[in-house]
Amino acid sequence: GRPSLAIMVLFETPADQWMGRNPSEVLDKEVEAAVLEPLNPYVLRAQLPCAARELPLNSVFSYNGVVFNDTDLWGGIIFEDVLEHLLREAKIVRAGRAVPEGPALAALGPGGDRGKAKVAASSSGRGADDGGWDLFAASPGLENPARAVSLRMIDPVTFSIVDDSSGRVIDSIGYSRAFFEVYPGAVILVQGRQFMVVKLDLESHVAHTRPVKVEWATASRNHTDV
């Protein structure tokens, strides 16, 4: 409940300049409702190993007297398909079985089969008729999967922008934008400092730069003729 201060630093990009000229559009309007597709298999393939690192997938949960597992939350078929993909990629492994008992089993319905994934019944080989299902954990040999998931961009491949004068990574950019913004000769702004791109390494996904002081910068031009 204490007062606070937020400072927005604007740069020369069109979006920043528009916000500077129309601050009420940013500060006074209600927050727009986010539109998400939680069943996007490409997103789930990246997110589920992160979740499995913290708690086995398909663990049993209870909320307001309702018992459910991850298959119920993510919607059977898509969740099962993603699990099968992650198993083939060795990103998750089986980590035992969940067999609800007592009130939990009753809440799952007749036979206790609600939310039982087909991958558990078809390939676990252990008690497929026990009314339970397999649990899945992140593969022990898998490095922290969260490091491979970017919160800033959805590109599966990113380029690191490196200041060659110090060897320090100063920023990153998605693969789809790299060829338009960090091509050799481009002058970019990073935290108010100018850098010129001297090399775009397509194998190591690194844009090599050096600090410069010039009176200009470069920007991509998009021309559409319909």
Short mmCIF file of N, CA and C in Angstrom, two decimals, residues 157-162 173 175 179 200-208:
data_model
loop_
_atom_site.label_atom_id
_atom_site.label_comp_id
_atom_site.label_asym_id
_atom_site.label_seq_id
_atom_site.Cartn_x
_atom_site.Cartn_y
_atom_site.Cartn_z
N VAL A 157 14.88 -20.33 -32.11
CA VAL A 157 16.32 -20.04 -32.24
C VAL A 157 16.52 -18.54 -32.06
N THR A 158 17.47 -18.18 -31.22
CA THR A 158 17.79 -16.77 -30.99
C THR A 158 19.26 -16.51 -31.26
N PHE A 159 19.57 -15.28 -31.63
CA PHE A 159 20.95 -14.84 -31.81
C PHE A 159 21.37 -14.03 -30.59
N SER A 160 22.56 -14.30 -30.08
CA SER A 160 23.14 -13.47 -29.03
C SER A 160 23.88 -12.31 -29.69
N ILE A 161 23.69 -11.12 -29.16
CA ILE A 161 24.40 -9.94 -29.66
C ILE A 161 25.58 -9.70 -28.72
N VAL A 162 26.79 -9.79 -29.25
CA VAL A 162 27.99 -9.74 -28.43
C VAL A 162 28.80 -8.49 -28.75
N ILE A 173 18.19 -11.57 -29.89
CA ILE A 173 17.18 -11.24 -30.88
C ILE A 173 16.71 -12.54 -31.53
N TYR A 175 15.46 -15.29 -34.31
CA TYR A 175 15.99 -15.66 -35.61
C TYR A 175 15.28 -14.92 -36.74
N PHE A 179 17.94 -11.16 -39.46
CA PHE A 179 18.40 -10.80 -40.80
C PHE A 179 17.95 -9.40 -41.22
N LEU A 200 27.57 -11.50 -38.73
CA LEU A 200 26.43 -12.29 -38.28
C LEU A 200 26.76 -13.75 -38.52
N ASP A 201 27.10 -14.45 -37.45
CA ASP A 201 27.53 -15.84 -37.53
C ASP A 201 26.30 -16.75 -37.51
N LEU A 202 25.99 -17.37 -38.65
CA LEU A 202 24.79 -18.19 -38.77
C LEU A 202 24.95 -19.57 -38.13
N GLU A 203 26.18 -19.99 -37.90
CA GLU A 203 26.40 -21.30 -37.29
C GLU A 203 26.31 -21.25 -35.78
N SER A 204 26.93 -20.27 -35.17
CA SER A 204 26.90 -20.16 -33.71
C SER A 204 25.78 -19.26 -33.22
N HIS A 205 25.04 -18.64 -34.17
CA HIS A 205 23.92 -17.75 -33.82
C HIS A 205 24.39 -16.59 -32.93
N VAL A 206 25.42 -15.91 -33.42
CA VAL A 206 25.97 -14.76 -32.70
C VAL A 206 26.11 -13.59 -33.66
N ALA A 207 25.66 -12.41 -33.22
CA ALA A 207 25.88 -11.17 -33.97
C ALA A 207 27.02 -10.44 -33.27
N HIS A 208 28.16 -10.32 -33.95
CA HIS A 208 29.33 -9.66 -33.38
C HIS A 208 29.25 -8.16 -33.66
#
